[in-house]
Short mmCIF file of C-alpha atoms in Angstrom, two decimals:
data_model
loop_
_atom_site.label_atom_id
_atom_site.label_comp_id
_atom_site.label_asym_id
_atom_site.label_seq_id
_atom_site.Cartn_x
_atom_site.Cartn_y
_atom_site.Cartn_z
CA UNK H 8 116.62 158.84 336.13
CA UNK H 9 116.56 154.94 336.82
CA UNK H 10 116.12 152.25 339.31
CA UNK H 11 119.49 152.46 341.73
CA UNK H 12 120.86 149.37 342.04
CA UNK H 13 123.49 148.60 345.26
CA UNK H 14 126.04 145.69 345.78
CA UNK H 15 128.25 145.70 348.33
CA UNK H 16 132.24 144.44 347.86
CA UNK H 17 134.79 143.17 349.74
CA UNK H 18 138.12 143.92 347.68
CA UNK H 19 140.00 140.62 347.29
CA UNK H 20 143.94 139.90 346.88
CA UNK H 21 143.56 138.45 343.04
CA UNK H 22 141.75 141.94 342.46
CA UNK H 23 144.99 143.95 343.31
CA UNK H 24 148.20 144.64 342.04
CA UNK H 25 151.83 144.44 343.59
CA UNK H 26 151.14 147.74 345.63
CA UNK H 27 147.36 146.12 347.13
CA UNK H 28 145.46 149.07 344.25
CA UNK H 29 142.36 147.37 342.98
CA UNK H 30 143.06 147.16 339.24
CA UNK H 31 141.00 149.10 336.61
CA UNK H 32 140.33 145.48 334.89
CA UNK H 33 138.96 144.43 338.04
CA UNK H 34 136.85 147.59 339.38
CA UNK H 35 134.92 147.82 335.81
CA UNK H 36 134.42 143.56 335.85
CA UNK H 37 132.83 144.02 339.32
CA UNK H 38 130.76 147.24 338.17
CA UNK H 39 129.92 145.07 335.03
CA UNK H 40 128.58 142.06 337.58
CA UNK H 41 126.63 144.57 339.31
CA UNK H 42 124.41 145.40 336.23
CA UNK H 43 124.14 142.24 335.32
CA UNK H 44 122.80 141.32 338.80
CA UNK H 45 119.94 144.32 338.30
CA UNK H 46 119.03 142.82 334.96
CA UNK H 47 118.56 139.67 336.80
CA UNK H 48 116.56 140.85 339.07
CA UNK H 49 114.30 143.13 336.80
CA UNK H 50 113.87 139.57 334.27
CA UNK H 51 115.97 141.25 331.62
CA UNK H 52 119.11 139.16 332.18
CA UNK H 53 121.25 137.01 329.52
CA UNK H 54 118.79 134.31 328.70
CA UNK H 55 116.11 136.90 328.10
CA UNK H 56 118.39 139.20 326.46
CA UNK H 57 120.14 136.05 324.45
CA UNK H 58 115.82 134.75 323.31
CA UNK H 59 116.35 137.94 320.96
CA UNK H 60 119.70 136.44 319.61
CA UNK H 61 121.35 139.54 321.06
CA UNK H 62 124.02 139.83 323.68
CA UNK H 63 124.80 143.48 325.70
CA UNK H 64 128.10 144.82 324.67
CA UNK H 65 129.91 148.14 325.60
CA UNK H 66 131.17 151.08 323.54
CA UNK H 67 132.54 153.49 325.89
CA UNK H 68 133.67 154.09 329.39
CA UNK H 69 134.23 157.50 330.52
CA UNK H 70 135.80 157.09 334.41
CA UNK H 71 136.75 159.35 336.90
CA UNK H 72 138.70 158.29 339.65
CA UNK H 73 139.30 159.86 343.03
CA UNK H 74 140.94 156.84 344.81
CA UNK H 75 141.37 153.30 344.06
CA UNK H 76 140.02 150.92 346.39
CA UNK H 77 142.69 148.95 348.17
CA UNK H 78 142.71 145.47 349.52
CA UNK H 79 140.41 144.17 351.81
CA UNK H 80 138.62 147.13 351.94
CA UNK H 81 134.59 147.21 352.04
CA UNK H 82 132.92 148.86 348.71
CA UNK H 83 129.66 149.34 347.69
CA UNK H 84 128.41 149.84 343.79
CA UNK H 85 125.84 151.52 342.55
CA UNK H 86 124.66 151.82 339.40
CA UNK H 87 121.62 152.90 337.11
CA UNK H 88 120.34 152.63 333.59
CA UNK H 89 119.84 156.30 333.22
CA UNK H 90 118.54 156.67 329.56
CA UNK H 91 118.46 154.96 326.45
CA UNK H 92 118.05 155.93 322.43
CA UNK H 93 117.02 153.81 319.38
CA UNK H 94 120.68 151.90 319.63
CA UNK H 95 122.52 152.93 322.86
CA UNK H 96 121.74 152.84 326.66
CA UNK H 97 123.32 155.18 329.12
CA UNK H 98 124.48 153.23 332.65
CA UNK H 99 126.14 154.85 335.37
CA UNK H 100 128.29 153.59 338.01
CA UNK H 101 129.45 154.95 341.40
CA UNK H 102 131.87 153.19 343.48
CA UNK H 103 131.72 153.76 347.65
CA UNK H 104 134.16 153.66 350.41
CA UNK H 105 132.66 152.40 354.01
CA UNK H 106 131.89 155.47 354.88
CA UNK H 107 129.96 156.14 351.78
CA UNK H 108 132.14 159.01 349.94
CA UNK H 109 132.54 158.56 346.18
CA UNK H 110 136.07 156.85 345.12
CA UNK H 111 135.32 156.03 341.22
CA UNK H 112 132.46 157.48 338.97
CA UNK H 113 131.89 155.32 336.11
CA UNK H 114 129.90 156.27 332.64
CA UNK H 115 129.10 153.73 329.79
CA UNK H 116 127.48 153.15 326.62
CA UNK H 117 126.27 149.63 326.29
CA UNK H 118 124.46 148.46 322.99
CA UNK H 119 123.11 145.21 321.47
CA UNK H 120 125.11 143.16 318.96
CA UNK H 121 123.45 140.43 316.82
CA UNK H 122 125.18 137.17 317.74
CA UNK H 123 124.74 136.14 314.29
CA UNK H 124 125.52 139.02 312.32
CA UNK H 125 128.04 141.09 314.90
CA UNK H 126 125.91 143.67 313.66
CA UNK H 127 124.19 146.64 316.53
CA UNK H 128 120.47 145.91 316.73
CA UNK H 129 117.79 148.66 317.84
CA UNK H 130 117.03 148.76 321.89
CA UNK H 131 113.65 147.87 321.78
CA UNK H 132 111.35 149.71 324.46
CA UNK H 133 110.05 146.47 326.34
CA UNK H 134 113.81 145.41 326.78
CA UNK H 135 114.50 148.53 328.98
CA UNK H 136 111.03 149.19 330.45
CA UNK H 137 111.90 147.63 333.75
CA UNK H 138 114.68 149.89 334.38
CA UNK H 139 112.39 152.91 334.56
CA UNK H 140 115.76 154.99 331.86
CA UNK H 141 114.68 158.53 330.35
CA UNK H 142 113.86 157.62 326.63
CA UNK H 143 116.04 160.22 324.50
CA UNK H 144 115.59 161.34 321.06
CA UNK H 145 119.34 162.36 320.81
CA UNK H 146 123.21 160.63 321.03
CA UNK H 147 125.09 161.65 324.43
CA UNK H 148 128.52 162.71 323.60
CA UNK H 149 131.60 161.98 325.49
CA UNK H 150 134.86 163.49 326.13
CA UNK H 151 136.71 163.27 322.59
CA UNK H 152 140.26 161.56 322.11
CA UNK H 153 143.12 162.95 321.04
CA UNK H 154 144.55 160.91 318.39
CA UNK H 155 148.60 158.98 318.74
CA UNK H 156 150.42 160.88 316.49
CA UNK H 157 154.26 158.98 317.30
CA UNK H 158 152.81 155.73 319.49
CA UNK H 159 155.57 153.26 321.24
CA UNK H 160 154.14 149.52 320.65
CA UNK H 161 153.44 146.75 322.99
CA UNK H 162 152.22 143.33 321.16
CA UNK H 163 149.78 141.28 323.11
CA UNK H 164 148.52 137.73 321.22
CA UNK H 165 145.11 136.87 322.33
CA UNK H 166 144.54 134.02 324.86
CA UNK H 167 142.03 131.82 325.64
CA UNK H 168 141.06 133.33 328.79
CA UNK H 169 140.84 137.23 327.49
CA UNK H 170 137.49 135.50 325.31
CA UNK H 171 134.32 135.98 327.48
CA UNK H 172 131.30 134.46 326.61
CA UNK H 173 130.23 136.75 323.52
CA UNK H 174 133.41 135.07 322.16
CA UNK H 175 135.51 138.65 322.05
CA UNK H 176 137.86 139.93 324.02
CA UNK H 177 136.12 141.17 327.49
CA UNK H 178 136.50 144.90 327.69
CA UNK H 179 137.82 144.59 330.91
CA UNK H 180 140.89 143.09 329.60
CA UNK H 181 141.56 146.23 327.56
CA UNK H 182 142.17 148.00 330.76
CA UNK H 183 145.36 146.19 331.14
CA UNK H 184 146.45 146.37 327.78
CA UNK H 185 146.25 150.26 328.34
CA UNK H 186 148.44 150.39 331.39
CA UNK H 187 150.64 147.32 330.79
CA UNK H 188 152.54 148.98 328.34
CA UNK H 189 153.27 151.80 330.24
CA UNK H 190 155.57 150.00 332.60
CA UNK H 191 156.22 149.26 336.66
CA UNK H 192 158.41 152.83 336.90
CA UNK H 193 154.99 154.95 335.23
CA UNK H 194 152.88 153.02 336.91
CA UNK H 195 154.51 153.06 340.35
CA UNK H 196 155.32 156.85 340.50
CA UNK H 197 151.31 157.74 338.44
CA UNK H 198 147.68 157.20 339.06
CA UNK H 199 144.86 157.78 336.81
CA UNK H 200 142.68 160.12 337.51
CA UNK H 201 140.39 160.12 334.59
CA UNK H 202 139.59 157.72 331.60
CA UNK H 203 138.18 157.67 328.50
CA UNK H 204 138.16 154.37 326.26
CA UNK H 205 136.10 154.28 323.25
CA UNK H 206 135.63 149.98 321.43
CA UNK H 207 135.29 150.39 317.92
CA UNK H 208 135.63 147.11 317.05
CA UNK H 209 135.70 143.89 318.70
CA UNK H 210 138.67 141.60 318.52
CA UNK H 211 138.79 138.27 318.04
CA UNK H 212 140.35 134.87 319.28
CA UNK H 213 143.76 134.21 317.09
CA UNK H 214 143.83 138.23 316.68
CA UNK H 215 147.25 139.62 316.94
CA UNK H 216 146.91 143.08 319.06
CA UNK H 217 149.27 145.95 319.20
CA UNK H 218 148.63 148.36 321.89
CA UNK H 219 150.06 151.84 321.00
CA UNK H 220 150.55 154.69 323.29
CA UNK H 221 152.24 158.40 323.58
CA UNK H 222 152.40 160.64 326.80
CA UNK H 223 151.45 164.20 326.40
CA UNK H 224 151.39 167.58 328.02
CA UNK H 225 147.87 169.09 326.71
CA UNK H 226 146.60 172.11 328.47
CA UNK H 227 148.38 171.47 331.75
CA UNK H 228 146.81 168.16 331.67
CA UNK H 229 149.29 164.97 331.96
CA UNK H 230 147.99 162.51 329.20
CA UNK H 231 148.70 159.15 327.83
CA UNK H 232 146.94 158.75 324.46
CA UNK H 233 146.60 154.91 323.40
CA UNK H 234 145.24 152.94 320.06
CA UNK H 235 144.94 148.87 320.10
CA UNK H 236 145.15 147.84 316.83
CA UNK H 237 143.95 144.41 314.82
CA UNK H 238 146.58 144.53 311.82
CA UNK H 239 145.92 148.58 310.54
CA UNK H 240 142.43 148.82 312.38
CA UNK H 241 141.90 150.21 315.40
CA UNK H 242 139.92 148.78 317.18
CA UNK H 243 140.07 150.96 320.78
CA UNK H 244 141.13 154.21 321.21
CA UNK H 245 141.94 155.72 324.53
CA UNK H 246 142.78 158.75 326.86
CA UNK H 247 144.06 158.87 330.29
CA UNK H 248 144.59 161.71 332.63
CA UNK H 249 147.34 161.18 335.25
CA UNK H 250 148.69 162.79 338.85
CA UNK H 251 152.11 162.30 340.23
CA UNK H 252 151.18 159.58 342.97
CA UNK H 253 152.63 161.96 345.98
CA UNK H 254 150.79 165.09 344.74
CA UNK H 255 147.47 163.34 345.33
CA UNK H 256 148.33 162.09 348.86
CA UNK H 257 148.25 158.41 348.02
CA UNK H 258 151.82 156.94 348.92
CA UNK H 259 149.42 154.82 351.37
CA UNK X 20 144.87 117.16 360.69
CA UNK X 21 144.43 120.45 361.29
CA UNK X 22 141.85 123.19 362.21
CA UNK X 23 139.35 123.37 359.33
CA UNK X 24 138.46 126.88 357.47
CA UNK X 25 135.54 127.56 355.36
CA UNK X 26 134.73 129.81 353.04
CA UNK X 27 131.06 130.29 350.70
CA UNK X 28 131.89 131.73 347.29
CA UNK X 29 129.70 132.35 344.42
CA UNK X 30 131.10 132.31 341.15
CA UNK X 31 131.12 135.76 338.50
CA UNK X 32 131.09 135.54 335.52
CA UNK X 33 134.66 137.39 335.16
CA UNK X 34 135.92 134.58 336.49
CA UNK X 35 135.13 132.24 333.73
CA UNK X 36 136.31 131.51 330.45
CA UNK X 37 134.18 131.65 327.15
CA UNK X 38 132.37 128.75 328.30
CA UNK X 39 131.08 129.98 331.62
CA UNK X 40 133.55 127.43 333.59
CA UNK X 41 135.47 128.71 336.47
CA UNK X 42 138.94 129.18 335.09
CA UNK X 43 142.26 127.56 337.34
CA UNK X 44 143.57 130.54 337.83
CA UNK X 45 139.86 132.36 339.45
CA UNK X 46 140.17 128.93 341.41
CA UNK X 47 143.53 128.98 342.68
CA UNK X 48 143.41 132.12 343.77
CA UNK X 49 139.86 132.25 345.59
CA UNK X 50 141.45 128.89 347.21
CA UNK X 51 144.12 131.31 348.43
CA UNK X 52 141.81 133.83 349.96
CA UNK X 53 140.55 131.26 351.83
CA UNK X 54 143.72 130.12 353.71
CA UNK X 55 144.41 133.92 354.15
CA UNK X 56 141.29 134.54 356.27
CA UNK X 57 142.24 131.24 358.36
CA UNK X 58 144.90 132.52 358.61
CA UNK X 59 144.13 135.94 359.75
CA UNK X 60 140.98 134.92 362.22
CA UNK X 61 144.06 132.98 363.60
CA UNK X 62 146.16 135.84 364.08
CA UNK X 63 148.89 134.46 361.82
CA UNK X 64 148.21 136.83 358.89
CA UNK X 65 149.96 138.49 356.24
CA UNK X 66 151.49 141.55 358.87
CA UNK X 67 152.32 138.89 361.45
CA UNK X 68 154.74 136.80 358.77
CA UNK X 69 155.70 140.63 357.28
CA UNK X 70 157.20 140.97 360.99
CA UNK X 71 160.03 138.79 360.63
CA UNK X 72 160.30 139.85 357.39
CA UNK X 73 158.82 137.08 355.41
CA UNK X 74 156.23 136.09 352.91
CA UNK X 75 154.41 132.91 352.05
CA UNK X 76 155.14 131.47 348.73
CA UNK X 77 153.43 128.05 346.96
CA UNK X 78 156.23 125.69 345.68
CA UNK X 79 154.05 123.08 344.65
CA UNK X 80 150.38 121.62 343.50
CA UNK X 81 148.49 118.62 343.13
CA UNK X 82 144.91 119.19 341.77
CA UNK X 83 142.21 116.74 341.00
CA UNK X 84 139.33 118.20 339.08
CA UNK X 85 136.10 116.22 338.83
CA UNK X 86 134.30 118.90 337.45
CA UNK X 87 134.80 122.87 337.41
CA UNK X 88 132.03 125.27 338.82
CA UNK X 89 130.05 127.18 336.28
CA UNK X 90 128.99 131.01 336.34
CA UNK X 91 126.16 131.98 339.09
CA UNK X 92 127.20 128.82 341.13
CA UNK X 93 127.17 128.63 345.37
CA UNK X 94 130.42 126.56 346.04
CA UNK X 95 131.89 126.48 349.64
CA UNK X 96 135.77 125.73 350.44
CA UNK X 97 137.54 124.40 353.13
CA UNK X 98 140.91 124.70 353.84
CA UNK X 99 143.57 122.73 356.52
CA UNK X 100 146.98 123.20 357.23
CA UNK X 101 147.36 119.50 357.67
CA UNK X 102 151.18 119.38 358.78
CA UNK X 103 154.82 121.51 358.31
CA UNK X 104 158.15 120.00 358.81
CA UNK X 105 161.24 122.56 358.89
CA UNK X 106 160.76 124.26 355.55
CA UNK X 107 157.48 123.28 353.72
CA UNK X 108 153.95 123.37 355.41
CA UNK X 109 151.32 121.08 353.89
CA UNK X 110 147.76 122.52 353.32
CA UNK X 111 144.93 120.85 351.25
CA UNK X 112 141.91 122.51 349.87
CA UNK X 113 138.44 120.96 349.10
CA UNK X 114 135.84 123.05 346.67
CA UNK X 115 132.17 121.42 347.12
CA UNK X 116 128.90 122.57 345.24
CA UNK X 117 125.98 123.37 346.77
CA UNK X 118 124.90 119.73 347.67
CA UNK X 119 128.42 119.06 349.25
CA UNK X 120 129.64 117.48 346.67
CA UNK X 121 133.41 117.45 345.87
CA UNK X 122 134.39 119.26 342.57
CA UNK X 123 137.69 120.24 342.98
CA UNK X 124 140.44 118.50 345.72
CA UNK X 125 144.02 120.69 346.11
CA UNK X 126 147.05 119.69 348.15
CA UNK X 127 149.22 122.58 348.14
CA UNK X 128 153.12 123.17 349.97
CA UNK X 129 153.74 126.18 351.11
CA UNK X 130 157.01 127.83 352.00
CA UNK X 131 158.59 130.90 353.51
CA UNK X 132 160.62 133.70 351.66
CA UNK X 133 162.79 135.84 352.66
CA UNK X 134 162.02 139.51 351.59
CA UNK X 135 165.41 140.34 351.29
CA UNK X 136 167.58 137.70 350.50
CA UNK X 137 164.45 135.95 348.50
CA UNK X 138 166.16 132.54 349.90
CA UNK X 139 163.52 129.87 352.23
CA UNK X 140 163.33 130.71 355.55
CA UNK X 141 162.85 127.98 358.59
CA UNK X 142 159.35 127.14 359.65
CA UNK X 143 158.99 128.52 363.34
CA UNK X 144 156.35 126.22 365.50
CA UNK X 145 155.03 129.07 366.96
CA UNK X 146 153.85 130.38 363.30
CA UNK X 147 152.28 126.87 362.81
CA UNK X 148 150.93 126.32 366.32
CA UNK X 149 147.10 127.72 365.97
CA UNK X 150 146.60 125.52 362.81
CA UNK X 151 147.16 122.42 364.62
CA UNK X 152 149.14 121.01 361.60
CA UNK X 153 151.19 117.96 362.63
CA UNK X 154 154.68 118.49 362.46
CA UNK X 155 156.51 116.26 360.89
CA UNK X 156 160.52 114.89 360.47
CA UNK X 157 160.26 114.06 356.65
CA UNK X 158 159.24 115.23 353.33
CA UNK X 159 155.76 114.76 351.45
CA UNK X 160 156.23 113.18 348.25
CA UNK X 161 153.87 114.88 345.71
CA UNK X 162 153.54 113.10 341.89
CA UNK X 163 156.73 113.33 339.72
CA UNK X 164 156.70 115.01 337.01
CA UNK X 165 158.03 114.02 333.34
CA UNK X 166 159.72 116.50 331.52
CA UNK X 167 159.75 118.11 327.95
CA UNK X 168 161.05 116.24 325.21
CA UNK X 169 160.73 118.09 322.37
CA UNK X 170 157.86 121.20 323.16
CA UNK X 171 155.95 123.64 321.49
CA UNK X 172 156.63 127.28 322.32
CA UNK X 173 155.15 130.11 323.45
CA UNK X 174 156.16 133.68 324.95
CA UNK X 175 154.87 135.96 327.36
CA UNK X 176 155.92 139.14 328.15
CA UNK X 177 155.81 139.79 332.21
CA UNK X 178 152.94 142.12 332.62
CA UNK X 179 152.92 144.61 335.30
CA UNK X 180 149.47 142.99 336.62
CA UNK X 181 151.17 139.51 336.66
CA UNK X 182 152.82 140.55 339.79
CA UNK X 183 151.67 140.42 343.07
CA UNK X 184 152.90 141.94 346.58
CA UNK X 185 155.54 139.18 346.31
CA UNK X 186 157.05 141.48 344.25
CA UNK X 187 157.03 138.58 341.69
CA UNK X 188 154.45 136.53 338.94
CA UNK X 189 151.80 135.58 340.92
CA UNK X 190 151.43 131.60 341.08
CA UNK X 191 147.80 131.63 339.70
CA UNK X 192 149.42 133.75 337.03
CA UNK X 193 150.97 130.49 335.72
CA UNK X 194 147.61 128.43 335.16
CA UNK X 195 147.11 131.34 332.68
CA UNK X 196 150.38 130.49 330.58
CA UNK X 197 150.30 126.67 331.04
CA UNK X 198 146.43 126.69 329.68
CA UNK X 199 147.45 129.16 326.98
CA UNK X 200 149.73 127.92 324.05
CA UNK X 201 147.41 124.62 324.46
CA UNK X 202 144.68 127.05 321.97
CA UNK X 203 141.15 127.10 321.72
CA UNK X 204 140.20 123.73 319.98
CA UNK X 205 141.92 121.72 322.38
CA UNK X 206 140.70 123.34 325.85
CA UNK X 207 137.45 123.25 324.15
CA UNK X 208 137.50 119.48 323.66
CA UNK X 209 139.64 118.92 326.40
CA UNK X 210 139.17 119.25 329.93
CA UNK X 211 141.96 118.90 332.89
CA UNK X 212 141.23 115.98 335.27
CA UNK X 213 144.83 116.33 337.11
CA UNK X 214 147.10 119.18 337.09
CA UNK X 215 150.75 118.71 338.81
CA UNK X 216 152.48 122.09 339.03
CA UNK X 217 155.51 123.03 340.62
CA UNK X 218 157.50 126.19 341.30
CA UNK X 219 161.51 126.05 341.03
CA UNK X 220 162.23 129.87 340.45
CA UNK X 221 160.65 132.81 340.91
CA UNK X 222 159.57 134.67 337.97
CA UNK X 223 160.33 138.84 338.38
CA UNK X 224 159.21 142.26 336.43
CA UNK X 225 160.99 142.47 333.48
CA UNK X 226 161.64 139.51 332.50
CA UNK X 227 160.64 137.02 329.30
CA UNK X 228 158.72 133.65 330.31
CA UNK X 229 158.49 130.87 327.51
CA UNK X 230 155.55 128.22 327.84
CA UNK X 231 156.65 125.06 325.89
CA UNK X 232 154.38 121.91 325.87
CA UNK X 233 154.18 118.95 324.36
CA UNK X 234 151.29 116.81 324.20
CA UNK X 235 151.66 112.80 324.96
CA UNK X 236 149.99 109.43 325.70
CA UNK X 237 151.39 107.95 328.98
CA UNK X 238 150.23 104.53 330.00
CA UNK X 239 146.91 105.27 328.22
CA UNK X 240 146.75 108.89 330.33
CA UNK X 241 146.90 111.70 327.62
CA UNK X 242 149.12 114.05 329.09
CA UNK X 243 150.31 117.66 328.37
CA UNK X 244 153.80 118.22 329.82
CA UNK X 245 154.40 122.06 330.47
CA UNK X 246 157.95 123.99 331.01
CA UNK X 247 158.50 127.67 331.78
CA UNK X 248 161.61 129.45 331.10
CA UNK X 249 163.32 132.52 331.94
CA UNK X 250 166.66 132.48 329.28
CA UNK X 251 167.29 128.51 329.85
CA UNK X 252 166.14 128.08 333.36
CA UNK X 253 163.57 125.96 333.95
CA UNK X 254 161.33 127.99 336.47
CA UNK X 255 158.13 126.24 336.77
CA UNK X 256 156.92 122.11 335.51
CA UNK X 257 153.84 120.74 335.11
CA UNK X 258 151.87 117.90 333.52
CA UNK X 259 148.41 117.62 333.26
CA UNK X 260 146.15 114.66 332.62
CA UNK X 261 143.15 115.26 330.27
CA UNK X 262 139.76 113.73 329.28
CA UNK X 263 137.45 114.29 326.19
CA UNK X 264 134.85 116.49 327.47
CA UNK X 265 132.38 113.83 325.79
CA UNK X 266 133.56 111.20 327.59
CA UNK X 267 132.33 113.25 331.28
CA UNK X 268 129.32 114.55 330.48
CA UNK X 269 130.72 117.81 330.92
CA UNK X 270 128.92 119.01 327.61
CA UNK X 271 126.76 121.67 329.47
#
């Protein structure tokens, strides 16, 4: 339903953690780089993009994972704008071994914020014309989140290097304030197998965040269920889906 | 001294701060990639030291900045192990732009662990002998650095994705923290124009780091003198010399 673009990866050290997994943080900010690369191409990048006063931002990720790409291994992206509405475009990502199965399927939401105002500003047709998207009429939904009803609390203070150039916290950092919290013995002995992260508002340098979470049994489904807060807002919501590491054959 | 590696690189934008500058940390650690494919193509890589049950560690740096590389930049760098006596090997990096150009100079020691024991290991010649590093009888002498009089404070909590397979806080980790508590104002008027860093104590899961600071004028260098603690150890030191970023031209 859109242009397919491809960019191959070679999965680096400094993109892994202390068991050689390329991190969530990582895999989205290299998905991220190759839509920004398509823009480029298709003169719709940041300065074009920025002569409207407007910079891209992203409202939801919906992410299911089959495998994590490990270290020094070969990936390719791909990715496509695959429809749009008056304030939201639909991009999808798919992330491929070598031998060109699927590993991670990726679904966002990106929309345009004012620089000025912080305000959402409409998608205007000659913006997203070059990607060849569907033009919708409707909102696509994603998979709700169950709410933290009795959250544990993890406080992370905002540095300098979580600020990207929209001067808010990248979204890929929110990826490891999800996980972080849940600790080396969690994250050692469970991998995600599907995500769902919904930015409701953007945080700010010299923001205080807390980053709340709860496991859960739901259905026969394994969840952790995860609010970052500014003071009483939240500002991210999240859901994650996990497997026993063993059970999925990935003690490799 | 020693064989010389290269390595082309082209910066992302995740890999920058707010103001679409490489960040130390993206830099230290791409610099490590590159000595990790020498040292692979030379068949002395990670599994080879892994079979006498060893890892590489960095003790200490010595950077000179002249200017960092900005987002969508081609930089190359080139790596030699320049020369090892018993304990510590010597290897210098050199980041250039596209025109050759020198923007970034490193001299780095390097030192084996024991996996077990986590005490230094002696430096075999046969590890050493396809780098053609000179091997030397004394010790390199790197910049001294002053310590903390009376710092500022700040604390970070060990995240699980601060650890790498060292099973400890990853050394480019540590840019991150010394950067940090120095706040946005200052690293936006600021920039680094010689970083001294080195590494006394490993840093493990679990534990508490605190970054103190303290900013002073030193023989008319302005100077930012760093300490980080685990309890009241001392586990890493570093001072850093900075410039206005008026004064280089580095307004862009």
């Amino acid at each position: 339903m859109g242009l397919v673009y491809e960019m191959p990866h070679e999965v680096s050290y400094y993109e892994c953690d202390m068991y050689g997994k390329m991190t969530l943080s990582m895999l989205v900010a290299v998905a991220i780089k190759a839509s920004e690369q398509q823009s480029t191409l298709l003169n719709r990048g940041t300065a074009y993009i920025h002569s409207f006063g407007l910079n891209w931002i992203i409202t939801d990720y919906e992410i299911w994972l089959k495998r994590l790409p490990k270290v020094g291994e070969k990936i390719h992206f791909k990715t496509e704008a695959i429809a749009y509405n008056r304030f939201f475009c639909y991009r999808n990502f798919g992330v491929f071994d070598e031998d060109g199965s699927l590993l991670v399927e990726i679904e966002t939401v990106f929309a345009l914020m004012n620089q000025e105002t912080r305000k959402l500003a409409r998608v205007q047709d000659e913006m997203i014309a070059p990607y060849e998207s569907e033009k919708l009429k409707s909102i696509k939904r994603m998979e709700s989140i169950l709410p933290v009803e009795e959250g544990e609390e993890a406080i992370f203070q905002i540095q300098f290097f979580d600020i990207d150039e929209n001067k808010h916290v990248n979204n890929a950092v929110y990826f490891n304030w999800l996980f972080s919290p849940l600790g080396l013995d969690f994250l050692t002995t469970n991998v995600p197998v599907k995500i769902r992260v919904r930015f409701e508002k953007e945080i700010l340098y010299g923001n205080q965040s807390h980053s709340l979470f709860e496991k859960r049994m739901e259905e026969n489904r394994f969840l952790t269920l995860h609010e970052i807060k500014v003071a009483d807002e939240v500002c991210c919501r999240s859901q994650i889906e996990w497997k026993k590491r063993e059970t999925l054959g990935l003690a490799d």
